[in-house]
Tab-separated table of C-alpha atoms in Angstrom:
chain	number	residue	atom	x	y	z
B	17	UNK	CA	70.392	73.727	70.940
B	18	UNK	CA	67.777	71.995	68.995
B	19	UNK	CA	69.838	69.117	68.958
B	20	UNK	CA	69.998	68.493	72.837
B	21	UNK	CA	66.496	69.707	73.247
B	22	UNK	CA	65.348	66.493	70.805
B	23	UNK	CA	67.913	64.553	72.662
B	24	UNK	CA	66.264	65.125	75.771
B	25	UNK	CA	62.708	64.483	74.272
B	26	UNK	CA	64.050	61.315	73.021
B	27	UNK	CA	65.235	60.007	76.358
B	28	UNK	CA	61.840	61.590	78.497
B	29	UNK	CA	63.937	63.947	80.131
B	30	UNK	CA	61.938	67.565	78.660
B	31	UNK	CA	58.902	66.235	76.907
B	32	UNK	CA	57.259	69.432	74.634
B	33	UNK	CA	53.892	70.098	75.505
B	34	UNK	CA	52.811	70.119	71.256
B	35	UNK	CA	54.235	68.544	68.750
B	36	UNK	CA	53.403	70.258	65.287
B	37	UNK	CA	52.554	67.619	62.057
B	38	UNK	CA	55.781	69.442	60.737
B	39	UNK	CA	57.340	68.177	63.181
B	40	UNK	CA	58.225	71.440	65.196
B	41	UNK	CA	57.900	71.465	69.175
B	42	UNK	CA	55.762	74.043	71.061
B	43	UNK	CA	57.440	74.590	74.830
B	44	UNK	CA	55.527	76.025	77.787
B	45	UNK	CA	56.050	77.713	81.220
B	46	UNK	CA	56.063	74.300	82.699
B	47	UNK	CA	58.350	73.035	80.202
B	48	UNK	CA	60.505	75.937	80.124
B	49	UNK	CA	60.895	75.782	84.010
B	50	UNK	CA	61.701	72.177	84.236
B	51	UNK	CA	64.569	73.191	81.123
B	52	UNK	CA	65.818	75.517	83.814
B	53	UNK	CA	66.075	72.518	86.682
B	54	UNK	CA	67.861	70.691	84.198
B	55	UNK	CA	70.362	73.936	82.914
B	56	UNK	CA	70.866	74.056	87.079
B	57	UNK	CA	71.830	70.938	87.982
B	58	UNK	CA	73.588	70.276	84.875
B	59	UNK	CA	75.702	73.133	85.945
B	60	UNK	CA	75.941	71.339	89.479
B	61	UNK	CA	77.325	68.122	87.884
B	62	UNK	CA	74.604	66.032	87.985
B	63	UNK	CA	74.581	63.487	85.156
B	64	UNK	CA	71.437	63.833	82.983
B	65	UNK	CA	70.041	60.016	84.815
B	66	UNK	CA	69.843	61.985	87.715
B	67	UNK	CA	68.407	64.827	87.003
B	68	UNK	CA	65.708	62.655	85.452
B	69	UNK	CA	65.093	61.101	88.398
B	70	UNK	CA	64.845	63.844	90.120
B	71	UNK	CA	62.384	66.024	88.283
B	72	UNK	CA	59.969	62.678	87.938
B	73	UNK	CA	60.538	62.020	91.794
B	74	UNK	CA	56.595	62.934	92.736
B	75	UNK	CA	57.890	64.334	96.393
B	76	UNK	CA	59.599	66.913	93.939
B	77	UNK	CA	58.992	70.360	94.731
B	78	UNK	CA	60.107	73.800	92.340
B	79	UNK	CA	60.578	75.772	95.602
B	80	UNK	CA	62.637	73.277	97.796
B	81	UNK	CA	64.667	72.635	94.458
B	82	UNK	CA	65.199	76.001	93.885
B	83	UNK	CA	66.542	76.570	97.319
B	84	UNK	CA	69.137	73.938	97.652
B	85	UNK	CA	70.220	74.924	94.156
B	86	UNK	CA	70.958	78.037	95.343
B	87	UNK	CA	72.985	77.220	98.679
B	88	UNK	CA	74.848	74.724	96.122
B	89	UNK	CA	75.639	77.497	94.077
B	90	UNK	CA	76.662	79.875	96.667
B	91	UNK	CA	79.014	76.926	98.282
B	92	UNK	CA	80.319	76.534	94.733
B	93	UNK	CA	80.708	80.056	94.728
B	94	UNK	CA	82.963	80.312	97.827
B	95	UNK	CA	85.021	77.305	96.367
B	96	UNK	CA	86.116	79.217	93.349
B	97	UNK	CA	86.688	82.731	95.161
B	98	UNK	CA	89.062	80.911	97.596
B	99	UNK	CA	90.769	79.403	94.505
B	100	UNK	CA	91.006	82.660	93.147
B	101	UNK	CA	92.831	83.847	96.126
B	102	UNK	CA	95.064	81.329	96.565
B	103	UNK	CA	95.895	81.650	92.729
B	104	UNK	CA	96.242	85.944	93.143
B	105	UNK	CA	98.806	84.880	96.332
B	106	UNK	CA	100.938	82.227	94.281
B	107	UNK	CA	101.020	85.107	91.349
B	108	UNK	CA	102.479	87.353	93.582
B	109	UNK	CA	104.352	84.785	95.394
B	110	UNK	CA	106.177	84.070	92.441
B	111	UNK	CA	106.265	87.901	91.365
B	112	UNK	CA	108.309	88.493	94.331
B	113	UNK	CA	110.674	85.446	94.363
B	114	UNK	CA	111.843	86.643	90.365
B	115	UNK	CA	112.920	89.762	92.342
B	116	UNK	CA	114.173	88.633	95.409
B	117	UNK	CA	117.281	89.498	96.744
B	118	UNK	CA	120.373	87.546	96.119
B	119	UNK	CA	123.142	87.371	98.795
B	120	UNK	CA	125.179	89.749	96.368
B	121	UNK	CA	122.572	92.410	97.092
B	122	UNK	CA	122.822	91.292	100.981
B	123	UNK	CA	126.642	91.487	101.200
B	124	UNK	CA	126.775	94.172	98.558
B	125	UNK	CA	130.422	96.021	98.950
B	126	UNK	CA	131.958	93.187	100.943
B	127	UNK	CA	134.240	90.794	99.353
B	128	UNK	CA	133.454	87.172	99.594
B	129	UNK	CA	136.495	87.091	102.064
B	130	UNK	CA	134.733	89.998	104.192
B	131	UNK	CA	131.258	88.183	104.180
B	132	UNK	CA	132.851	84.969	104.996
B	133	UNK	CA	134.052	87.342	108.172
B	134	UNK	CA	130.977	89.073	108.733
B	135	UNK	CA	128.844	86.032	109.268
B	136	UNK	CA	131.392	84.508	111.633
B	137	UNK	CA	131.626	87.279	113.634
B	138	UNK	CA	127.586	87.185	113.810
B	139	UNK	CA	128.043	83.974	115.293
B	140	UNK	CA	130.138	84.535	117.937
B	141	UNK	CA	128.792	87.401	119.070
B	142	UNK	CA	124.991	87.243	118.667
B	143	UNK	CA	124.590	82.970	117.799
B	144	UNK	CA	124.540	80.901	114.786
B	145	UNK	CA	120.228	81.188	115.082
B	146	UNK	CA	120.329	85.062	114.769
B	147	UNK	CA	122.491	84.895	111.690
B	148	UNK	CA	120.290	82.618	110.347
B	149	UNK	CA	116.649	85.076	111.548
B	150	UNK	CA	118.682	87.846	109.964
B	151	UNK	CA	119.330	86.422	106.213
B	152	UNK	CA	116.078	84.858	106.642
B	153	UNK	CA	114.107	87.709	106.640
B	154	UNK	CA	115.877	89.806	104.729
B	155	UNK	CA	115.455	87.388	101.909
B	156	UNK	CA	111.863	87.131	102.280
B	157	UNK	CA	112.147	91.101	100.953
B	158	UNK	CA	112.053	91.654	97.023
B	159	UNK	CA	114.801	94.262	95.408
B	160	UNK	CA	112.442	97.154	96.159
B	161	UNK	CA	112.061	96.256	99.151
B	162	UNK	CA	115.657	95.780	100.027
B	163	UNK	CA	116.304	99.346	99.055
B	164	UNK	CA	113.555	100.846	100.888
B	165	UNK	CA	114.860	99.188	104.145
B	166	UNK	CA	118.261	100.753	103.378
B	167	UNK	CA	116.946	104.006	102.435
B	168	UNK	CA	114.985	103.841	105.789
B	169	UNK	CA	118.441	103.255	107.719
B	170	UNK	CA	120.254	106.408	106.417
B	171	UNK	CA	117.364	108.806	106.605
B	172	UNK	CA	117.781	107.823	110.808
B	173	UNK	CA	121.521	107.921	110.883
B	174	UNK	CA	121.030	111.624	109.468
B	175	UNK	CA	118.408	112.339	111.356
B	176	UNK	CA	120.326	111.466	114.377
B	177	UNK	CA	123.592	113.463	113.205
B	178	UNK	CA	121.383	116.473	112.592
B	179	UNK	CA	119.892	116.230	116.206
B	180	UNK	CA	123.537	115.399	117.346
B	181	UNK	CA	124.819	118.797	115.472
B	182	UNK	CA	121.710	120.880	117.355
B	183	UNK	CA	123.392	119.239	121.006
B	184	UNK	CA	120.160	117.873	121.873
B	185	UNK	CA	120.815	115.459	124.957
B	186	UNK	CA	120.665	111.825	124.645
B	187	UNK	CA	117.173	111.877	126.740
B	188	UNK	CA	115.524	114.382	124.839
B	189	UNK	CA	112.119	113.333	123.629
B	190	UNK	CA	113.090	114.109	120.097
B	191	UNK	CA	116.430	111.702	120.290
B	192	UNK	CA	114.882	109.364	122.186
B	193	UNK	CA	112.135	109.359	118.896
B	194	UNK	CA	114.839	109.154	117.162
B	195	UNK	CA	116.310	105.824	118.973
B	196	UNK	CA	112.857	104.379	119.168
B	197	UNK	CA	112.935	104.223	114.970
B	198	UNK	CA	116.067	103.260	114.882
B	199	UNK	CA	115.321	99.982	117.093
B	200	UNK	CA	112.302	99.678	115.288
B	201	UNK	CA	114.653	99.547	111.976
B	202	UNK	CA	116.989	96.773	113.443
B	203	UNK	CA	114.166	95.209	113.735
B	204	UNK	CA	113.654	94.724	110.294
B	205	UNK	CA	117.027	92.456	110.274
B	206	UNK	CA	116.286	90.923	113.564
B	207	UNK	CA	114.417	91.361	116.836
B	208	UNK	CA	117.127	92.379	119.751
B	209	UNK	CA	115.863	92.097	123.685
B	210	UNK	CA	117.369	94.780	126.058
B	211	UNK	CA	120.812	93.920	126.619
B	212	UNK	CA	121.577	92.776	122.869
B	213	UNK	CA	120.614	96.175	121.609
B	214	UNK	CA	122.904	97.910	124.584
B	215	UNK	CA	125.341	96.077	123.360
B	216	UNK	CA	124.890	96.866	119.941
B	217	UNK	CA	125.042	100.250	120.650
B	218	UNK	CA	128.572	99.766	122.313
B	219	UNK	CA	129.349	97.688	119.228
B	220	UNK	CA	129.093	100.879	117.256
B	221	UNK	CA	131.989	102.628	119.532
B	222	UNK	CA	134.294	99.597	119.704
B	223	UNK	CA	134.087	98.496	116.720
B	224	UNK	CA	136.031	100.669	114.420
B	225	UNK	CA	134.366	99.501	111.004
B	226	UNK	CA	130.986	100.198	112.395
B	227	UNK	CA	132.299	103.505	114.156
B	228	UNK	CA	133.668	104.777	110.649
B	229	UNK	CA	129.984	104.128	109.460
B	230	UNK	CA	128.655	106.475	111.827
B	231	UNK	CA	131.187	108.794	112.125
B	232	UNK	CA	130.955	109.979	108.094
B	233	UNK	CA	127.608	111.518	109.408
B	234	UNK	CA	129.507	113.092	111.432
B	235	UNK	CA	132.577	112.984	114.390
B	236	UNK	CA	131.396	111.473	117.981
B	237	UNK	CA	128.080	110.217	116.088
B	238	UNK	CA	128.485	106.437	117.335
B	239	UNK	CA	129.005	107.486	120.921
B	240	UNK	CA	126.048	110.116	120.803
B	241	UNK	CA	123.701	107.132	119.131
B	242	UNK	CA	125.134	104.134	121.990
B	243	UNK	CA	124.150	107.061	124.686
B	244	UNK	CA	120.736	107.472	123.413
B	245	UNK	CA	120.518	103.382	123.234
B	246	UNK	CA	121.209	103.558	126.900
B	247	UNK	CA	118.721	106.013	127.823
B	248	UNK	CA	116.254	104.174	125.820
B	249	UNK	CA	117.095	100.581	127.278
B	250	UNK	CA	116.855	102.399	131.147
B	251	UNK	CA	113.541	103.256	130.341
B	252	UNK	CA	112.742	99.585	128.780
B	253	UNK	CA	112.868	100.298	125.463
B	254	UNK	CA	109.863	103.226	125.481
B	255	UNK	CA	109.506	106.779	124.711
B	256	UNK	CA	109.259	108.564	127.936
């Protein structure tokens, strides 16, 4: 404005190279570069004392200027991008924690007396830490993807009714497909080794609550899915 530019003339920071009897200043290339170093390292924080001494530093030179104005910039640059990500990751941090799940979602159909139940038996069969790895990560998941995990678990179940209903053997590539998603799907609650998915999968037969699971998809399913778990676990967890 013509306000700071008479401010600066006033303190012999930018100097005009004419002065009109009006009153008016004339600017030049020289002039109008040196109002560029001072635009720059205004924007670079300097205080105007600085940049004063700067410019009327005789060692100073445009070029070198130039050039650490610009790696200044670019640093500055870099600064604010990474702020920007961290603010786009605490936006959708927060986006996802308005819709995470609640344990009603978790234990949805069980009554409080049946979760209380649930999560003891967890403990005593598989350890108080997997209980905890389980909720944990499931919690971590957002509404969306809460369903989609669920939706993912019946689509296998049927899958592995409908390969049940064509008698495929348990060590048929296509079952043993099959058993490789559906480990891969426990894994989304937690990550069993070898003998704690075998003895899931015998869970599912003794276990008459998760054997009525199964067996809606169809009769013998829980047996047919622990027989495929043992194929898979005798070939160490791998599609062979």
């Amino acid at each position: 404005s013509i306000r700071t530019l008479h401010h600066y003339d006033q303190i012999e920071l930018l100097t005009p190279a004419n002065k009109a009897e009006s009153g008016y200043r004339y600017y030049g290339k020289a002039e109008l570069l040196r109002l560029q170093q001072i635009l720059f390292y205004k924007e670079l924080k300097y205080s105007l004392k600085q940049i004063k001494a700067i410019l009327d530093n005789p060692d100073f030179d445009l070029m070198d200027s130039l050039e650490q104005q610009r790696q200044q910039i670019l640093q500055e640059a870099d600064r604010l991008q990474q702020l920007l990500v961290t603010i786009d990751k605490t936006i959708v941090g927060l986006q996802n924690q308005e819709q995470m799940i609640t344990d009603e979602e978790l234990y949805e159909g069980f009554t409080p007396e049946q979760k209380d139940t649930y999560r003891q038996e967890v403990t005593d069969r598989w350890g108080a830490d997997k209980l905890k790895e389980t909720e944990d990560r499931l919690k971590r998941l957002n509404s969306q993807q809460w369903t989609d995990v669920k939706t993912k678990g019946k689509e296998i179940e049927l899958l592995l009714a409908d390969l049940m209903n064509q008698d495929q053997a348990a060590d048929s590539p296509m079952v043993q497909k099959a058993i490789n998603a559906h480990y891969a799907h426990m894994c989304d609650f937690w990550t069993p080794n070898k003998e704690q998915y075998l003895g899931l999968g015998k869970m599912y037969t003794e276990d008459e609550r998760f054997k009525a699971h199964y067996e809606q998809y169809g009769d013998g399913l829980a047996a047919y899915i622990y027989e495929g778990i043992k194929v898979y676990c005798t070939n160490d967890m791998k599609v062979v």
